[in-house]
Short mmCIF file of C-alpha atoms in Angstrom, two decimals:
data_model
loop_
_atom_site.label_atom_id
_atom_site.label_comp_id
_atom_site.label_asym_id
_atom_site.label_seq_id
_atom_site.Cartn_x
_atom_site.Cartn_y
_atom_site.Cartn_z
CA MET A 669 17.63 -78.26 -44.99
CA ALA A 670 14.55 -79.85 -46.28
CA ALA A 671 13.99 -81.68 -49.47
CA THR A 672 15.38 -80.90 -52.83
CA ASP A 673 13.20 -79.68 -55.68
CA GLY A 674 12.80 -79.81 -59.36
CA LYS A 675 15.55 -77.29 -59.93
CA ARG A 676 18.17 -80.02 -59.47
CA LYS A 677 17.81 -81.47 -62.91
CA ALA A 678 18.02 -78.11 -64.61
CA ASN A 679 21.06 -77.13 -62.57
CA ARG A 680 22.89 -80.35 -63.31
CA ALA A 681 22.09 -79.93 -66.98
CA GLY A 682 23.59 -76.44 -66.85
CA ALA A 683 26.70 -77.67 -65.09
CA GLU A 684 27.13 -80.44 -67.64
CA ALA A 685 26.74 -78.06 -70.47
CA GLY A 686 29.60 -75.98 -68.95
CA ALA A 687 31.72 -79.09 -68.69
CA THR A 688 31.46 -79.77 -72.47
CA ALA A 689 33.84 -76.92 -73.28
CA PRO A 690 36.65 -77.59 -75.85
CA THR A 691 39.56 -79.55 -74.51
CA ARG A 692 42.55 -77.61 -75.97
CA ARG A 693 43.58 -74.90 -73.53
CA GLY A 694 43.56 -72.02 -76.01
CA ASP A 695 40.24 -72.89 -77.37
CA ALA A 696 38.88 -73.38 -73.94
CA ALA A 697 39.95 -69.96 -72.75
CA GLN A 698 38.49 -68.37 -75.86
CA ALA A 699 35.23 -70.23 -75.52
CA GLY A 700 35.14 -69.34 -71.82
CA ALA A 701 35.56 -65.67 -72.48
CA LEU A 702 32.86 -65.74 -75.18
CA LEU A 703 30.53 -67.61 -72.90
CA ALA A 704 31.22 -65.26 -69.95
CA ALA A 705 30.57 -62.30 -72.29
CA ALA A 706 27.31 -63.87 -73.48
CA LEU A 707 26.21 -64.63 -69.98
CA ALA A 708 26.88 -61.14 -68.87
CA LEU A 709 24.23 -59.82 -71.27
CA PRO A 710 21.07 -58.99 -69.44
CA GLY A 711 18.52 -61.78 -69.54
CA VAL A 712 21.03 -64.37 -70.74
CA MET A 713 22.24 -65.69 -67.44
CA PRO A 714 20.19 -68.66 -66.30
CA ALA A 715 18.25 -67.38 -63.28
CA ASP A 716 19.10 -70.53 -61.29
CA ALA A 717 22.76 -69.86 -61.54
CA LEU A 718 22.40 -66.45 -59.86
CA ALA A 719 22.27 -67.80 -56.36
CA GLN A 720 22.53 -64.34 -54.86
CA SER A 721 20.00 -62.65 -57.14
CA ALA A 722 16.28 -62.48 -57.28
CA PRO A 723 14.61 -65.87 -57.00
CA ASP A 724 12.68 -66.78 -60.18
CA LYS A 725 10.51 -69.38 -58.49
CA GLY A 726 7.90 -69.13 -55.90
CA ILE A 727 7.67 -71.39 -52.84
CA PHE A 728 4.66 -72.40 -50.82
CA GLU A 729 5.37 -74.60 -47.81
CA LEU A 730 3.13 -76.23 -45.17
CA GLN A 731 4.67 -77.63 -42.05
CA TYR A 732 3.50 -79.49 -39.02
CA LEU A 733 5.66 -79.87 -35.89
CA SER A 734 5.04 -82.28 -33.09
CA TYR A 735 7.27 -81.55 -30.07
CA ARG A 736 7.56 -83.18 -26.64
CA ASP A 737 10.12 -82.80 -23.76
CA TRP A 738 10.69 -84.50 -20.48
CA GLN A 739 13.03 -84.97 -17.50
CA PRO A 740 13.65 -88.25 -15.60
CA GLY A 741 10.24 -89.52 -14.39
CA ARG A 742 8.20 -86.56 -15.58
CA ASN A 743 6.85 -85.28 -18.87
CA ARG A 744 7.06 -81.62 -19.35
CA MET A 745 5.76 -79.67 -22.39
CA THR A 746 4.02 -80.81 -25.53
CA VAL A 747 3.79 -78.49 -28.51
CA ASP A 748 1.82 -78.94 -31.79
CA ALA A 749 2.60 -76.30 -34.35
CA PRO A 750 1.23 -75.94 -37.83
CA ALA A 751 2.93 -73.31 -39.93
CA PHE A 752 3.16 -72.04 -43.52
CA TYR A 753 5.61 -70.01 -45.54
CA ALA A 754 5.29 -68.44 -48.97
CA LEU A 755 7.75 -66.69 -51.25
CA ILE A 756 6.29 -65.00 -54.29
CA PRO A 757 8.30 -63.22 -56.96
CA ILE A 758 6.11 -60.37 -58.09
CA ASN A 759 8.30 -59.63 -61.16
CA ASP A 760 12.01 -59.72 -61.98
CA THR A 761 12.93 -57.36 -59.20
CA TRP A 762 10.27 -57.52 -56.43
CA VAL A 763 9.81 -60.44 -54.09
CA VAL A 764 7.32 -60.84 -51.20
CA GLU A 765 7.69 -63.53 -48.58
CA GLY A 766 5.98 -64.25 -45.29
CA GLY A 767 4.68 -66.88 -43.01
CA MET A 768 2.66 -67.76 -39.94
CA VAL A 769 2.90 -70.26 -37.14
CA TYR A 770 0.41 -71.37 -34.50
CA ASP A 771 1.93 -73.02 -31.39
CA ALA A 772 -0.41 -74.92 -29.05
CA MET A 773 1.51 -75.66 -25.83
CA SER A 774 0.49 -77.79 -22.82
CA GLY A 775 2.12 -79.52 -19.87
CA ALA A 776 4.22 -78.60 -16.83
CA SER A 777 7.00 -76.01 -16.72
CA PRO A 778 9.78 -75.83 -14.08
CA LEU A 779 9.29 -73.35 -11.21
CA TYR A 780 12.94 -73.65 -10.24
CA PHE A 781 15.60 -76.24 -11.16
CA ASN A 782 13.64 -79.46 -11.84
CA VAL A 783 10.67 -78.75 -9.63
CA LEU A 784 7.66 -78.56 -11.92
CA SER A 785 4.49 -76.54 -11.51
CA GLY A 786 1.70 -78.66 -10.18
CA ALA A 787 -1.09 -77.52 -12.59
CA SER A 788 -0.99 -78.10 -16.24
CA ILE A 789 -0.24 -75.06 -18.36
CA TYR A 790 -2.21 -74.34 -21.65
CA ASP A 791 -1.06 -71.54 -23.90
CA TYR A 792 -0.79 -70.77 -27.54
CA ARG A 793 1.30 -68.52 -29.69
CA THR A 794 0.50 -67.00 -33.03
CA ALA A 795 3.27 -65.36 -34.95
CA GLY A 796 3.59 -63.94 -38.43
CA ASP A 797 6.10 -62.08 -40.51
CA VAL A 798 6.29 -60.51 -43.89
CA LYS A 799 9.25 -59.28 -45.93
CA VAL A 800 9.42 -57.31 -49.16
CA THR A 801 12.66 -57.34 -51.13
CA LYS A 802 13.56 -55.09 -54.02
CA TYR A 803 16.51 -56.19 -56.28
CA PHE A 804 18.59 -53.44 -57.89
CA GLY A 805 21.59 -54.10 -60.04
CA ASN A 806 24.27 -55.05 -57.56
CA TYR A 807 22.32 -54.84 -54.34
CA SER A 808 18.94 -55.59 -52.81
CA VAL A 809 16.92 -53.98 -50.03
CA SER A 810 14.58 -55.90 -47.73
CA VAL A 811 12.05 -54.36 -45.41
CA GLY A 812 10.15 -56.70 -42.95
CA GLY A 813 7.79 -56.72 -40.07
CA PHE A 814 6.93 -59.37 -37.52
CA VAL A 815 4.49 -59.94 -34.64
CA SER A 816 4.22 -62.75 -32.09
CA SER A 817 1.33 -62.98 -29.67
CA GLU A 818 0.70 -65.07 -26.66
CA GLN A 819 -1.82 -64.82 -23.72
CA ASP A 820 0.73 -62.90 -21.69
CA PHE A 821 3.25 -61.66 -24.25
CA LEU A 822 3.28 -59.52 -27.35
CA SER A 823 6.31 -58.95 -29.53
CA ARG A 824 6.32 -56.57 -32.52
CA GLY A 825 9.19 -55.33 -34.64
CA GLY A 826 10.63 -54.42 -38.02
CA SER A 827 13.80 -54.95 -39.91
CA VAL A 828 15.80 -53.58 -42.80
CA GLN A 829 18.46 -55.60 -44.63
CA VAL A 830 20.78 -54.64 -47.46
CA GLN A 831 22.69 -57.19 -49.56
CA ILE A 832 25.49 -56.08 -51.90
CA TYR A 833 26.70 -58.38 -54.60
CA SER A 834 30.16 -58.38 -56.09
CA GLU A 835 30.52 -57.83 -59.81
CA ASP A 836 31.17 -61.55 -60.40
CA ARG A 837 28.32 -62.55 -58.13
CA ASN A 838 30.60 -64.77 -56.06
CA ARG A 839 30.45 -62.53 -52.91
CA THR A 840 27.57 -61.06 -50.99
CA TYR A 841 27.85 -58.57 -48.16
CA THR A 842 24.91 -58.37 -45.77
CA LEU A 843 24.04 -55.44 -43.52
CA GLY A 844 20.94 -55.68 -41.36
CA PHE A 845 19.14 -53.97 -38.60
CA ALA A 846 16.06 -54.86 -36.54
CA GLY A 847 14.14 -53.25 -33.73
CA THR A 848 11.75 -55.15 -31.44
CA ASN A 849 9.29 -54.10 -28.76
CA ASP A 850 8.12 -56.79 -26.30
CA TYR A 851 5.19 -56.41 -23.93
CA ILE A 852 4.99 -58.80 -20.99
CA ASN A 853 1.80 -59.08 -18.83
CA ALA A 854 2.05 -62.30 -16.75
CA THR A 855 -1.21 -63.96 -15.85
CA ASN A 856 -0.03 -64.28 -12.16
CA GLY A 857 0.24 -60.53 -11.82
CA VAL A 858 3.99 -60.37 -11.34
CA ALA A 859 5.55 -57.40 -13.08
CA PRO A 860 2.33 -56.24 -14.82
CA ASN A 861 2.66 -54.27 -18.05
CA SER A 862 6.30 -54.77 -18.42
CA ARG A 863 8.31 -54.00 -21.56
CA ARG A 864 11.60 -54.51 -23.20
CA ASN A 865 13.02 -52.94 -26.32
CA SER A 866 15.93 -54.26 -28.33
CA LEU A 867 18.05 -53.49 -31.37
CA GLU A 868 19.94 -56.03 -33.47
CA PHE A 869 22.61 -55.41 -36.05
CA VAL A 870 24.17 -58.00 -38.40
CA VAL A 871 27.02 -57.68 -40.79
CA GLY A 872 28.13 -60.66 -42.88
CA VAL A 873 29.84 -61.96 -45.94
CA THR A 874 29.06 -65.00 -48.22
CA GLN A 875 31.71 -66.14 -50.52
CA ALA A 876 31.61 -68.86 -53.22
CA LEU A 877 35.08 -70.48 -52.75
CA THR A 878 34.95 -72.89 -55.58
CA ALA A 879 32.33 -74.35 -57.94
CA ASN A 880 31.48 -76.75 -55.09
CA SER A 881 32.04 -74.85 -51.91
CA ILE A 882 30.64 -71.77 -50.26
CA ILE A 883 31.21 -70.09 -46.85
CA GLN A 884 29.21 -67.50 -44.87
CA SER A 885 30.31 -65.59 -41.84
CA ASN A 886 28.04 -63.25 -39.80
CA LEU A 887 28.53 -61.10 -36.87
CA THR A 888 25.38 -60.16 -34.84
CA TYR A 889 25.15 -57.70 -32.07
CA TYR A 890 22.01 -57.50 -29.88
CA THR A 891 21.35 -54.90 -27.25
CA GLY A 892 18.18 -54.64 -25.20
CA HIS A 893 16.75 -52.93 -22.19
CA GLY A 894 13.74 -53.77 -20.04
CA TYR A 895 12.22 -56.75 -18.29
CA TYR A 896 14.18 -59.96 -18.81
CA ALA A 897 13.18 -62.02 -15.82
CA ASP A 898 10.74 -65.01 -15.91
CA PRO A 899 7.68 -63.93 -14.03
CA TYR A 900 6.58 -67.52 -13.43
CA LYS A 901 9.76 -68.53 -11.63
CA PRO A 902 9.85 -67.50 -7.91
CA LEU A 903 12.49 -64.91 -7.01
CA ASP A 904 13.73 -64.75 -10.64
CA THR A 905 15.44 -61.40 -10.95
CA ARG A 906 17.58 -60.62 -14.01
CA PRO A 907 19.53 -57.61 -15.34
CA THR A 908 17.44 -55.01 -17.17
CA THR A 909 20.11 -54.70 -19.87
CA ARG A 910 21.20 -57.49 -22.11
CA ASN A 911 23.86 -57.43 -24.84
CA THR A 912 24.90 -60.43 -26.92
CA PHE A 913 27.58 -60.81 -29.58
CA ALA A 914 27.39 -63.80 -31.93
CA TRP A 915 29.75 -64.97 -34.65
CA LEU A 916 28.23 -67.52 -36.93
CA THR A 917 30.15 -69.32 -39.75
CA ARG A 918 28.66 -71.83 -42.07
CA TYR A 919 30.34 -73.83 -44.82
CA ASN A 920 28.72 -76.07 -47.54
CA LEU A 921 30.82 -78.46 -49.62
CA HIS A 922 29.31 -80.40 -52.50
CA PHE A 923 30.67 -83.72 -53.63
CA PRO A 924 29.62 -84.49 -57.31
CA GLU A 925 30.40 -88.05 -56.47
CA PRO A 926 28.49 -89.39 -54.52
CA ASP A 927 26.12 -86.51 -55.20
CA ALA A 928 26.18 -85.37 -51.65
CA THR A 929 26.64 -82.07 -49.71
CA LEU A 930 28.39 -81.56 -46.33
CA LYS A 931 26.93 -78.67 -44.36
CA LEU A 932 28.98 -77.34 -41.39
CA GLY A 933 28.16 -74.59 -38.93
CA TYR A 934 29.77 -72.98 -35.89
CA ARG A 935 28.43 -70.29 -33.60
CA LEU A 936 30.27 -68.51 -30.80
CA LEU A 937 28.04 -66.30 -28.60
CA PHE A 938 28.91 -63.94 -25.71
CA ASP A 939 26.05 -62.84 -23.49
CA SER A 940 26.30 -59.96 -20.96
CA PHE A 941 24.36 -62.21 -18.56
CA GLY A 942 27.73 -63.99 -18.22
CA SER A 943 26.98 -67.04 -20.34
CA THR A 944 29.26 -67.96 -23.22
CA SER A 945 28.23 -70.71 -25.64
CA ASN A 946 29.70 -72.67 -28.52
CA MET A 947 27.67 -74.59 -31.10
CA VAL A 948 28.81 -76.89 -33.85
CA GLU A 949 26.60 -78.65 -36.29
CA ALA A 950 27.09 -80.92 -39.28
CA ALA A 951 24.67 -82.48 -41.79
CA TRP A 952 25.22 -84.68 -44.78
CA VAL A 953 22.64 -84.32 -47.60
CA GLN A 954 22.75 -87.49 -49.61
CA ALA A 955 20.81 -87.57 -52.89
CA LEU A 956 19.34 -90.96 -53.72
CA PRO A 957 17.66 -92.39 -56.76
CA TRP A 958 14.03 -91.64 -57.70
CA GLY A 959 14.07 -88.21 -56.09
CA TRP A 960 14.75 -89.36 -52.56
CA SER A 961 17.24 -87.69 -50.24
CA VAL A 962 18.39 -88.45 -46.74
CA THR A 963 20.06 -85.99 -44.37
CA PRO A 964 21.51 -87.21 -41.14
CA GLY A 965 22.68 -84.41 -38.80
CA LEU A 966 24.38 -83.79 -35.49
CA ARG A 967 24.49 -80.67 -33.34
CA TYR A 968 26.57 -80.09 -30.23
CA TYR A 969 26.07 -77.15 -27.95
CA THR A 970 27.85 -76.14 -24.70
CA GLN A 971 27.33 -73.10 -22.42
CA SER A 972 28.69 -71.62 -19.23
CA ALA A 973 26.28 -70.43 -16.54
CA ALA A 974 24.89 -66.99 -16.24
CA ASP A 975 26.58 -64.90 -13.48
CA PHE A 976 23.42 -64.78 -11.37
CA TYR A 977 22.47 -68.49 -11.79
CA MET A 978 22.71 -70.15 -8.38
CA ASN A 979 23.14 -73.84 -7.81
CA PRO A 980 20.61 -75.92 -5.78
CA PRO A 981 19.13 -76.06 -3.19
CA PHE A 982 16.59 -73.37 -3.82
CA PRO A 983 16.88 -70.49 -2.83
CA LYS A 984 20.49 -70.73 -1.76
CA GLY A 985 22.42 -67.65 -2.83
CA PHE A 986 19.40 -65.43 -3.18
CA LYS A 987 19.94 -61.88 -1.79
CA GLU A 988 17.26 -59.23 -1.80
CA GLY A 989 17.86 -56.66 -4.45
CA GLN A 990 20.40 -58.73 -6.39
CA ASP A 991 19.96 -60.70 -9.60
CA TYR A 992 19.08 -64.34 -9.07
CA SER A 993 17.83 -67.23 -11.23
CA ALA A 994 17.30 -70.96 -10.61
CA ASP A 995 16.34 -71.41 -14.28
CA THR A 996 18.29 -74.40 -15.58
CA ARG A 997 18.42 -72.84 -19.05
CA LEU A 998 21.01 -70.47 -17.55
CA ALA A 999 23.06 -73.29 -15.99
CA ALA A 1000 26.29 -74.77 -17.37
CA PHE A 1001 25.59 -77.78 -19.52
CA GLY A 1002 26.20 -79.47 -22.82
CA ALA A 1003 23.58 -80.64 -25.34
CA LEU A 1004 23.47 -83.03 -28.25
CA THR A 1005 21.03 -83.35 -31.02
CA ALA A 1006 20.84 -86.24 -33.47
CA GLY A 1007 18.39 -85.95 -36.33
CA VAL A 1008 17.46 -87.08 -39.84
CA ILE A 1009 15.48 -85.65 -42.70
CA VAL A 1010 14.08 -87.90 -45.38
CA GLY A 1011 12.90 -86.08 -48.45
CA LYS A 1012 11.15 -87.01 -51.71
CA THR A 1013 10.77 -84.95 -54.81
CA LEU A 1014 7.30 -85.47 -56.34
CA GLN A 1015 5.90 -84.30 -59.70
CA ASP A 1016 4.96 -80.73 -60.78
CA GLY A 1017 7.30 -78.96 -58.24
CA TRP A 1018 5.95 -80.75 -55.17
CA SER A 1019 8.26 -82.24 -52.51
CA VAL A 1020 7.73 -83.72 -49.11
CA ALA A 1021 10.14 -84.05 -46.18
CA PHE A 1022 9.89 -85.77 -42.82
CA ARG A 1023 12.24 -84.71 -40.04
CA ALA A 1024 12.94 -86.35 -36.69
CA ASP A 1025 15.27 -84.99 -33.95
CA MET A 1026 16.35 -86.23 -30.54
CA TYR A 1027 17.81 -83.73 -28.10
CA ARG A 1028 19.41 -84.01 -24.67
CA GLN A 1029 20.97 -81.59 -22.19
CA ASP A 1030 23.35 -82.93 -19.63
CA PRO A 1031 25.56 -80.97 -17.18
CA ASP A 1032 28.25 -83.64 -17.63
CA TRP A 1033 28.42 -82.92 -21.32
CA ARG A 1034 29.76 -79.35 -20.93
CA LEU A 1035 33.12 -78.69 -22.59
CA GLY A 1036 35.62 -76.19 -21.23
CA GLY A 1037 34.60 -76.45 -17.62
CA THR A 1038 32.34 -78.33 -15.20
CA GLY A 1039 28.61 -78.47 -15.61
CA SER A 1040 26.21 -77.06 -13.03
CA PRO A 1041 25.75 -79.59 -10.19
CA GLY A 1042 22.44 -80.90 -8.85
CA ILE A 1043 20.28 -80.64 -11.89
CA GLN A 1044 18.72 -83.41 -13.96
CA THR A 1045 19.07 -84.19 -17.66
CA PHE A 1046 16.54 -82.70 -20.00
CA SER A 1047 15.37 -84.42 -23.18
CA ALA A 1048 13.19 -83.49 -26.16
CA ARG A 1049 12.13 -85.08 -29.37
CA TRP A 1050 10.35 -83.51 -32.31
CA PHE A 1051 8.92 -84.67 -35.61
CA GLN A 1052 8.20 -82.40 -38.56
CA LEU A 1053 6.46 -82.86 -41.74
CA ASP A 1054 6.95 -80.44 -44.65
CA LEU A 1055 5.00 -80.17 -47.91
CA THR A 1056 6.52 -77.77 -50.39
CA LYS A 1057 5.43 -76.59 -53.80
CA THR A 1058 7.73 -74.53 -56.09
CA PHE A 1059 6.11 -72.72 -58.94
CA MET B 1393 33.28 -58.56 -23.24
CA ARG B 1394 35.46 -56.12 -25.21
CA SER B 1395 38.55 -58.35 -25.23
CA ALA B 1396 36.34 -61.33 -26.29
CA ILE B 1397 34.93 -59.37 -29.14
CA LEU B 1398 38.41 -58.34 -30.29
CA SER B 1399 39.64 -61.94 -30.22
CA VAL B 1400 36.68 -63.04 -32.28
CA LEU B 1401 37.35 -60.32 -34.84
CA ALA B 1402 40.98 -61.38 -34.99
CA CYS B 1403 39.95 -65.02 -35.58
CA LEU B 1404 37.46 -63.94 -38.30
CA LEU B 1405 40.13 -61.90 -40.02
CA THR B 1406 42.61 -64.83 -39.91
CA VAL B 1407 40.07 -67.28 -41.32
CA THR B 1408 39.07 -64.84 -44.05
CA LEU B 1409 42.64 -64.12 -45.11
CA ALA B 1410 43.51 -67.83 -45.04
CA GLY B 1411 40.39 -68.50 -47.24
CA CYS B 1412 41.26 -65.81 -49.67
CA ALA B 1413 44.70 -67.27 -50.19
CA THR B 1414 43.44 -70.58 -51.45
CA PHE B 1415 39.98 -70.32 -53.05
CA GLU B 1416 39.16 -70.29 -56.76
CA PRO B 1417 35.82 -68.53 -57.23
CA PRO B 1418 33.73 -70.21 -59.90
CA LYS B 1419 33.09 -68.74 -63.33
CA PRO B 1420 29.40 -68.01 -64.17
CA TRP B 1421 28.99 -71.27 -66.02
CA GLU B 1422 30.39 -73.28 -63.09
CA ARG B 1423 27.74 -72.22 -60.60
CA GLY B 1424 25.24 -75.10 -61.27
CA ASN B 1425 26.08 -76.95 -58.06
CA LEU B 1426 26.09 -73.70 -55.90
CA ALA B 1427 22.51 -73.06 -57.02
CA ARG B 1428 21.28 -76.39 -55.62
CA PRO B 1429 18.92 -75.92 -52.67
CA GLU B 1430 21.11 -77.79 -50.17
CA MET B 1431 24.12 -75.58 -51.12
CA GLN B 1432 22.24 -72.44 -49.98
CA PHE B 1433 22.27 -71.42 -46.34
CA ASP B 1434 18.71 -70.39 -45.92
CA TYR B 1435 16.82 -72.23 -48.60
CA ASP B 1436 14.19 -73.71 -46.24
CA ARG B 1437 13.55 -70.62 -44.15
CA LEU B 1438 10.54 -72.10 -42.35
CA ASP B 1439 12.51 -75.12 -41.23
CA ALA B 1440 15.41 -72.91 -40.10
CA LYS B 1441 13.06 -70.68 -38.10
CA THR B 1442 11.35 -73.65 -36.44
CA GLN B 1443 14.66 -75.20 -35.38
CA GLN B 1444 16.02 -71.89 -34.07
CA HIS B 1445 12.88 -71.27 -32.08
CA ILE B 1446 13.10 -74.68 -30.36
CA TYR B 1447 16.78 -74.02 -29.39
CA THR B 1448 16.10 -70.46 -28.22
CA SER B 1449 13.44 -71.61 -25.86
CA LYS B 1450 15.70 -74.25 -24.24
CA GLU B 1451 19.19 -72.70 -24.17
CA ALA B 1452 20.61 -69.44 -23.00
CA ALA B 1453 21.98 -68.44 -26.38
CA ASN B 1454 19.72 -66.66 -28.84
CA GLY B 1455 20.35 -65.40 -32.29
CA GLY B 1456 23.26 -65.07 -34.64
CA TYR B 1457 21.32 -66.16 -37.71
CA GLY B 1458 20.27 -62.71 -38.93
CA VAL B 1459 17.86 -59.95 -37.81
CA GLY B 1460 14.13 -59.71 -37.70
CA GLY B 1461 13.21 -63.11 -36.24
CA GLY B 1462 10.81 -61.66 -33.61
CA GLY B 1463 10.68 -62.35 -29.93
CA CYS B 1464 8.79 -64.82 -27.82
CA GLY B 1465 7.87 -65.20 -24.20
CA CYS B 1466 9.69 -68.51 -24.04
CA ASN B 1467 13.09 -67.28 -22.94
#
């Protein structure tokens, strides 16, 4: 989503070179066949044109996120998060990538519904991941590991992903698998030394539809077992098994005039907790003169409530031994995000991007049913600065 | 849950078949625009991860963008 880079000029030059083919149909077909044959030779295909093959350029990215959220009359959490990401092609077939993030969180968190904890909370999270990918002829295999650590939480896991490319490189099949082990040890002593284990499977297909449009559709199944409650919310009791099924489809359409790209996304997600959600998002990436770009975006999200979410007042509906939650994140609501990214390509592979987003949850904005009664709106805004170097 | 999954699969199949009926995949020399960063789905992986983490911590839904993202104590 962030800024463009120096590849653009080269790509455009390549596209224009393709467009200078002979005009007579017979000549054009012959020239096309010859060009295709030439491009099929190893090492002849411009690496940039192989969107689904090994990247030929490295990336180093630094990011700073400043996040704040609130409800009417009260500020809630503030997060400052520096992060970095690097992708390094070792040679023509091996790529290593990874990153780290440090979240410093402070503020007040809800105990139940919109009642906030009296004392300020201070916590931090450090997370990192690394992935190694080996590209073979018509497929690639990635193996990754990740860890996320907080004062009261530790998550570790690994993943394997296989991508299979069609002969013409216009279609990619993705098969992936990940396993995660989470360890929860709340500072208030509730549910000490708790664990949950989960598995995640993804199958997907990406298809170049035309020279200017591409679509991707992924199915993801998650299954987990263990401790899912929030130990800092009184009486919060949740099922010990969670299964989710998500269907994500994304579509990108490029317009040579006015040199812009429309990016659309839709996700449908079923959760065994009882919540079903729909998300649609759209962004318009507009290239501007002198290396500038501007990307306005909108996202709409709506969810139904979890089966065990009970409406206010607290603790109405609570029964000993049964699942119960007054966490408004499990309520029925709609949410809207409006954001913009302003990017600038600099010299020598450097680019910079500034991102600003405004987010609001409102029970009245739910589609396909009524929102949960008796809860307040929730708002957030975040700013993000990205500095990227391609090499 | 099972009927919901079946209806999603039916929708997916319909969309895929409809798409196959109309698209014209590009030739190798026509892929210049597809290689542009903004035409790729996960070009800026750090940005994508940050955005997904924010939404995961504030909404019930979690995932769908692939495997191996790692957990957090925020949801």
